[in-house]
mmCIF file of C-alpha atoms in Angstrom:
data_model
loop_
_atom_site.group_PDB
_atom_site.id
_atom_site.type_symbol
_atom_site.label_atom_id
_atom_site.label_comp_id
_atom_site.label_asym_id
_atom_site.label_seq_id
_atom_site.Cartn_x
_atom_site.Cartn_y
_atom_site.Cartn_z
ATOM 1 C CA MET A 1 -21.489 -18.512 6.687
ATOM 2 C CA GLU A 2 -22.383 -19.820 2.800
ATOM 3 C CA THR A 3 -19.860 -22.184 1.714
ATOM 4 C CA TYR A 4 -17.881 -22.414 -1.831
ATOM 5 C CA LYS A 5 -18.278 -25.420 -2.674
ATOM 6 C CA LYS A 6 -17.278 -24.864 -5.978
ATOM 7 C CA SER A 7 -14.157 -22.944 -4.580
ATOM 8 C CA SER A 8 -12.104 -24.729 -7.511
ATOM 9 C CA LYS A 9 -13.508 -23.050 -10.396
ATOM 10 C CA TYR A 10 -11.138 -19.840 -9.499
ATOM 11 C CA ASP A 11 -8.210 -22.200 -9.756
ATOM 12 C CA GLY A 12 -5.540 -19.866 -12.456
ATOM 13 C CA GLU A 13 -7.539 -16.703 -11.075
ATOM 14 C CA THR A 14 -6.417 -13.800 -9.485
ATOM 15 C CA VAL A 15 -8.520 -13.257 -5.943
ATOM 16 C CA ILE A 16 -8.164 -9.926 -4.205
ATOM 17 C CA ILE A 17 -8.707 -9.415 -0.757
ATOM 18 C CA GLY A 18 -8.931 -5.760 0.177
ATOM 19 C CA SER A 19 -9.315 -4.413 -2.959
ATOM 20 C CA VAL A 20 -12.189 -2.151 -1.700
ATOM 21 C CA THR A 21 -12.816 -2.721 2.218
ATOM 22 C CA ASP A 22 -9.862 -3.738 4.431
ATOM 23 C CA GLY A 23 -10.351 -7.474 4.698
ATOM 24 C CA TYR A 24 -8.861 -6.983 8.242
ATOM 25 C CA ASN A 25 -10.983 -4.081 9.855
ATOM 26 C CA GLN A 26 -11.148 -4.207 13.288
ATOM 27 C CA CYS A 27 -15.115 -6.636 12.557
ATOM 28 C CA GLU A 28 -12.624 -9.020 10.861
ATOM 29 C CA GLU A 29 -11.348 -9.640 14.743
ATOM 30 C CA GLU A 30 -14.293 -10.471 16.187
ATOM 31 C CA PHE A 31 -16.033 -12.407 13.214
ATOM 32 C CA CYS A 32 -13.060 -14.405 10.826
ATOM 33 C CA ARG A 33 -15.388 -14.092 7.948
ATOM 34 C CA THR A 34 -11.697 -13.588 5.903
ATOM 35 C CA ARG A 35 -10.156 -16.204 7.926
ATOM 36 C CA GLN A 36 -13.095 -18.466 6.575
ATOM 37 C CA LEU A 37 -12.435 -17.954 3.148
ATOM 38 C CA LEU A 38 -8.935 -18.674 3.395
ATOM 39 C CA GLU A 39 -10.407 -21.760 4.486
ATOM 40 C CA GLU A 40 -12.926 -22.323 1.643
ATOM 41 C CA LEU A 41 -10.187 -21.021 -0.694
ATOM 42 C CA LYS A 42 -7.556 -23.112 0.575
ATOM 43 C CA GLY A 43 -6.649 -26.022 -1.937
ATOM 44 C CA THR A 44 -7.432 -24.124 -4.716
ATOM 45 C CA ASP A 45 -4.494 -23.034 -7.484
ATOM 46 C CA ILE A 46 -5.538 -19.360 -6.983
ATOM 47 C CA ASN A 47 -3.210 -16.371 -7.374
ATOM 48 C CA LEU A 48 -4.045 -15.061 -3.686
ATOM 49 C CA ILE A 49 -3.490 -11.061 -3.197
ATOM 50 C CA ILE A 50 -4.223 -9.279 0.319
ATOM 51 C CA THR A 51 -4.221 -5.665 0.612
ATOM 52 C CA THR A 52 -4.505 -4.175 4.489
ATOM 53 C CA LYS A 53 -3.498 -1.491 6.407
ATOM 54 C CA SER A 54 -3.318 -3.901 9.422
ATOM 55 C CA ASP A 55 -1.474 -6.572 11.717
ATOM 56 C CA LEU A 56 -4.133 -8.896 11.740
ATOM 57 C CA VAL A 57 -3.168 -10.256 8.899
ATOM 58 C CA CYS A 58 -0.449 -12.312 10.644
ATOM 59 C CA ARG A 59 -3.068 -14.564 12.979
ATOM 60 C CA ASP A 60 -4.097 -16.105 9.304
ATOM 61 C CA LEU A 61 0.134 -16.971 8.452
ATOM 62 C CA ASP A 62 -0.678 -19.883 8.589
ATOM 63 C CA LEU A 63 -3.659 -20.474 6.402
ATOM 64 C CA ILE A 64 -1.853 -17.962 3.880
ATOM 65 C CA LYS A 65 1.326 -19.841 3.713
ATOM 66 C CA THR A 66 -0.655 -22.714 2.171
ATOM 67 C CA PHE A 67 -1.168 -20.572 -1.023
ATOM 68 C CA ASN A 68 1.057 -20.721 -4.212
ATOM 69 C CA ASP A 69 3.780 -17.883 -4.047
ATOM 70 C CA PRO A 70 0.688 -15.725 -2.537
ATOM 71 C CA LEU A 71 1.155 -11.418 -1.776
ATOM 72 C CA VAL A 72 0.475 -9.321 1.282
ATOM 73 C CA SER A 73 0.175 -5.348 0.540
ATOM 74 C CA TRP A 74 0.310 -2.995 3.744
ATOM 75 C CA SER A 75 -0.613 0.469 2.913
ATOM 76 C CA ILE A 76 2.004 3.084 4.576
ATOM 77 C CA ASN A 77 2.107 6.501 3.292
ATOM 78 C CA THR A 78 4.200 7.859 6.452
ATOM 79 C CA LEU A 79 6.115 7.484 9.288
ATOM 80 C CA ASP A 80 4.622 9.810 11.423
ATOM 81 C CA GLU A 81 2.046 7.993 13.697
ATOM 82 C CA ASP A 82 0.358 11.277 14.876
ATOM 83 C CA PHE A 83 -0.339 12.404 10.821
ATOM 84 C CA LYS A 84 -1.142 8.514 10.665
ATOM 85 C CA GLU A 85 -3.643 9.134 13.563
ATOM 86 C CA ASP A 86 -5.174 11.791 11.678
ATOM 87 C CA MET A 87 -5.592 10.086 8.904
ATOM 88 C CA ASP A 88 -7.342 6.872 9.996
ATOM 89 C CA ASP A 89 -8.130 4.547 12.648
ATOM 90 C CA ALA A 90 -6.021 1.412 12.004
ATOM 91 C CA PRO A 91 -2.761 -0.178 13.432
ATOM 92 C CA SER A 92 0.106 1.830 13.550
ATOM 93 C CA ILE A 93 2.952 2.186 11.302
ATOM 94 C CA LYS A 94 4.858 0.237 13.973
ATOM 95 C CA ASP A 95 2.984 -2.767 13.643
ATOM 96 C CA ARG A 96 2.409 -2.635 9.678
ATOM 97 C CA ILE A 97 6.643 -2.338 9.199
ATOM 98 C CA LYS A 98 6.486 -5.321 11.924
ATOM 99 C CA SER A 99 4.103 -7.388 10.636
ATOM 100 C CA MET A 100 6.012 -6.932 6.614
ATOM 101 C CA LYS A 101 9.184 -8.485 8.478
ATOM 102 C CA ARG A 102 7.344 -11.513 9.763
ATOM 103 C CA PHE A 103 5.637 -12.465 6.408
ATOM 104 C CA HIS A 104 9.481 -11.658 4.075
ATOM 105 C CA LYS A 105 11.216 -13.894 6.893
ATOM 106 C CA GLU A 106 8.448 -16.649 6.054
ATOM 107 C CA GLY A 107 9.176 -16.173 2.375
ATOM 108 C CA ILE A 108 6.376 -14.423 1.957
ATOM 109 C CA ARG A 109 6.302 -12.012 -1.248
ATOM 110 C CA THR A 110 5.565 -8.700 0.268
ATOM 111 C CA THR A 111 4.720 -5.325 -0.755
ATOM 112 C CA CYS A 112 4.270 -1.669 0.417
ATOM 113 C CA PHE A 113 2.045 0.365 -0.609
ATOM 114 C CA ILE A 114 2.707 4.232 -0.531
ATOM 115 C CA SER A 115 -0.190 5.824 -1.256
ATOM 116 C CA PRO A 116 -1.993 8.464 -1.028
ATOM 117 C CA ILE A 117 1.276 10.291 -1.335
ATOM 118 C CA PHE A 118 0.605 13.857 0.442
ATOM 119 C CA PRO A 119 2.815 16.942 -1.170
ATOM 120 C CA GLU A 120 5.442 17.888 0.775
ATOM 121 C CA ILE A 121 4.043 15.481 3.952
ATOM 122 C CA THR A 122 4.412 11.710 2.663
ATOM 123 C CA ASP A 123 8.450 11.629 1.889
ATOM 124 C CA PRO A 124 8.162 8.467 -0.496
ATOM 125 C CA ILE A 125 11.930 7.913 -0.317
ATOM 126 C CA GLU A 126 11.865 7.952 3.357
ATOM 127 C CA ILE A 127 9.626 5.504 3.915
ATOM 128 C CA ILE A 128 11.460 3.256 1.051
ATOM 129 C CA GLU A 129 14.550 3.224 2.577
ATOM 130 C CA GLU A 130 12.925 2.022 6.088
ATOM 131 C CA ILE A 131 11.004 -1.197 4.412
ATOM 132 C CA SER A 132 13.631 -1.857 0.971
ATOM 133 C CA ASP A 133 15.267 -4.766 2.954
ATOM 134 C CA PHE A 134 12.439 -7.169 3.890
ATOM 135 C CA CYS A 135 9.512 -6.030 0.884
ATOM 136 C CA ASP A 136 9.582 -6.685 -2.614
ATOM 137 C CA TYR A 137 7.443 -4.185 -4.873
ATOM 138 C CA ILE A 138 6.861 -0.863 -3.719
ATOM 139 C CA TRP A 139 3.604 1.117 -5.426
ATOM 140 C CA LEU A 140 3.134 4.752 -5.335
ATOM 141 C CA GLU A 141 -0.297 6.255 -5.818
ATOM 142 C CA ASN A 142 -0.694 10.568 -5.248
ATOM 143 C CA LEU A 143 -3.123 11.619 -3.502
ATOM 144 C CA ASN A 144 -6.494 12.211 -5.647
ATOM 145 C CA LEU A 145 -9.267 14.938 -4.359
ATOM 146 C CA ARG A 146 -12.651 14.757 -5.566
ATOM 147 C CA GLY A 147 -16.151 15.738 -4.487
ATOM 148 C CA GLY A 148 -16.692 16.809 -0.934
ATOM 149 C CA TYR A 149 -13.028 14.882 0.070
ATOM 150 C CA LYS A 150 -11.221 17.861 -1.238
ATOM 151 C CA LYS A 151 -12.831 20.817 0.959
ATOM 152 C CA THR A 152 -11.698 18.094 4.141
ATOM 153 C CA ILE A 153 -8.438 17.383 2.904
ATOM 154 C CA PHE A 154 -7.930 21.321 2.127
ATOM 155 C CA ASP A 155 -9.398 22.406 6.016
ATOM 156 C CA TYR A 156 -7.328 19.369 7.807
ATOM 157 C CA ILE A 157 -3.827 21.442 5.509
ATOM 158 C CA ASP A 158 -5.060 24.533 6.579
ATOM 159 C CA LEU A 159 -5.172 24.250 10.312
ATOM 160 C CA LYS A 160 -2.520 21.707 10.525
ATOM 161 C CA TYR A 161 -0.256 22.848 7.590
ATOM 162 C CA PRO A 162 -1.072 26.011 6.743
ATOM 163 C CA GLU A 163 2.188 26.605 5.278
ATOM 164 C CA LEU A 164 1.477 23.975 2.662
ATOM 165 C CA LEU A 165 -2.016 25.176 1.244
ATOM 166 C CA PRO A 166 -0.913 27.009 -1.347
ATOM 167 C CA LEU A 167 0.920 24.348 -2.998
ATOM 168 C CA TYR A 168 -2.157 22.172 -2.208
ATOM 169 C CA LYS A 169 -4.136 24.948 -4.334
ATOM 170 C CA GLU A 170 -1.365 24.826 -7.309
ATOM 171 C CA ILE A 171 -2.042 21.165 -7.016
ATOM 172 C CA TYR A 172 -5.619 20.731 -7.078
ATOM 173 C CA THR A 173 -7.502 23.925 -8.041
ATOM 174 C CA TYR A 174 -4.653 24.958 -10.513
ATOM 175 C CA LYS A 175 -3.712 21.650 -11.855
ATOM 176 C CA ASP A 176 0.059 22.471 -11.944
ATOM 177 C CA MET A 177 2.001 19.116 -11.855
ATOM 178 C CA SER A 178 4.922 20.613 -11.354
ATOM 179 C CA TYR A 179 5.440 18.994 -7.687
ATOM 180 C CA TRP A 180 4.352 15.216 -9.015
ATOM 181 C CA LYS A 181 7.329 15.469 -11.986
ATOM 182 C CA GLU A 182 10.098 17.057 -9.890
ATOM 183 C CA LEU A 183 9.060 13.543 -7.208
ATOM 184 C CA ASP A 184 8.756 11.367 -10.112
ATOM 185 C CA GLU A 185 12.622 12.445 -11.156
ATOM 186 C CA GLU A 186 13.544 12.629 -7.571
ATOM 187 C CA ILE A 187 12.322 8.775 -7.465
ATOM 188 C CA SER A 188 14.062 8.098 -10.307
ATOM 189 C CA ALA A 189 17.488 9.336 -9.196
ATOM 190 C CA TYR A 190 17.231 7.774 -6.253
ATOM 191 C CA GLU A 191 16.457 4.324 -7.716
ATOM 192 C CA LYS A 192 19.327 4.585 -10.023
ATOM 193 C CA GLU A 193 21.873 5.712 -7.815
ATOM 194 C CA ASN A 194 20.313 2.445 -5.105
ATOM 195 C CA ASP A 195 20.059 -0.208 -8.574
ATOM 196 C CA PHE A 196 16.312 -0.435 -8.017
ATOM 197 C CA MET A 197 14.213 -0.973 -10.763
ATOM 198 C CA TYR A 198 11.604 1.513 -11.192
ATOM 199 C CA ILE A 199 8.849 0.697 -14.136
ATOM 200 C CA ILE A 200 5.598 2.740 -15.072
ATOM 201 C CA ASP A 201 2.586 0.982 -16.794
ATOM 202 C CA GLU A 202 4.447 -1.971 -16.474
ATOM 203 C CA GLU A 203 3.721 -5.819 -15.069
ATOM 204 C CA PRO A 204 4.062 -5.257 -11.490
ATOM 205 C CA PHE A 205 4.809 -8.417 -10.523
ATOM 206 C CA ILE A 206 7.947 -9.360 -12.467
ATOM 207 C CA LYS A 207 10.861 -10.566 -10.965
ATOM 208 C CA SER A 208 13.513 -8.147 -9.834
ATOM 209 C CA PRO A 209 17.467 -8.556 -11.446
ATOM 210 C CA ASN A 210 18.772 -8.618 -7.592
ATOM 211 C CA GLU A 211 17.532 -8.124 -4.228
ATOM 212 C CA ASN A 212 16.183 -4.666 -3.896
ATOM 213 C CA PRO A 213 12.216 -4.190 -4.447
ATOM 214 C CA ILE A 214 10.597 -3.290 -7.308
ATOM 215 C CA ILE A 215 9.650 0.607 -7.586
ATOM 216 C CA SER A 216 5.699 0.847 -9.167
ATOM 217 C CA ILE A 217 4.135 3.463 -10.620
ATOM 218 C CA ILE A 218 0.168 3.301 -10.090
ATOM 219 C CA SER A 219 -0.721 6.796 -10.935
ATOM 220 C CA ILE A 220 2.138 9.371 -9.333
ATOM 221 C CA MET A 221 2.826 11.854 -12.638
ATOM 222 C CA LYS A 222 3.470 9.664 -15.570
ATOM 223 C CA ARG A 223 7.255 9.868 -17.639
#
């Protein structure tokens, strides 16, 4: 592996691991390239952000703790393990939540990335209630369908959730935004009732005024 002899040049910069490809995918367990990168960056003054679907990140907790105020995010868009299995070949939701608890206990900032939100399948409030005690930030992002992926999802919905197919056509064929507007209103009411911060188009890493996590919209219906 090439070493980053001038890694200190990244001081003050934000380094995101997993923004495109999960840095803790199945290959990482064997080849340890992400761990090697963290070892090279150790001692630098970077703003480290890790996004993953894996509990393998726990292996590198010792290194991650050496960085200044790191942030680790897990993607969780369901608590239903069967639906998770249909969507991706990744560690269980149970293991992701267990990992989030462990990092939070170690004083590392944690994020739950509720993405993508599948209409009437993903229940954001159910997920928020499950993880809010050990999560600093909650990011919300709706399901976007483009190209051939749209047909793939439509075929899946028709097979597994046929009663929802008309709704998906309304949203993704006829561009009806009513569902997202109603979901936004529901989450807004929930955050007010439970004293959460709910922000849109603002700096996502501001500090919460209380112990509750900050809920941040990424691309759900904008108010």
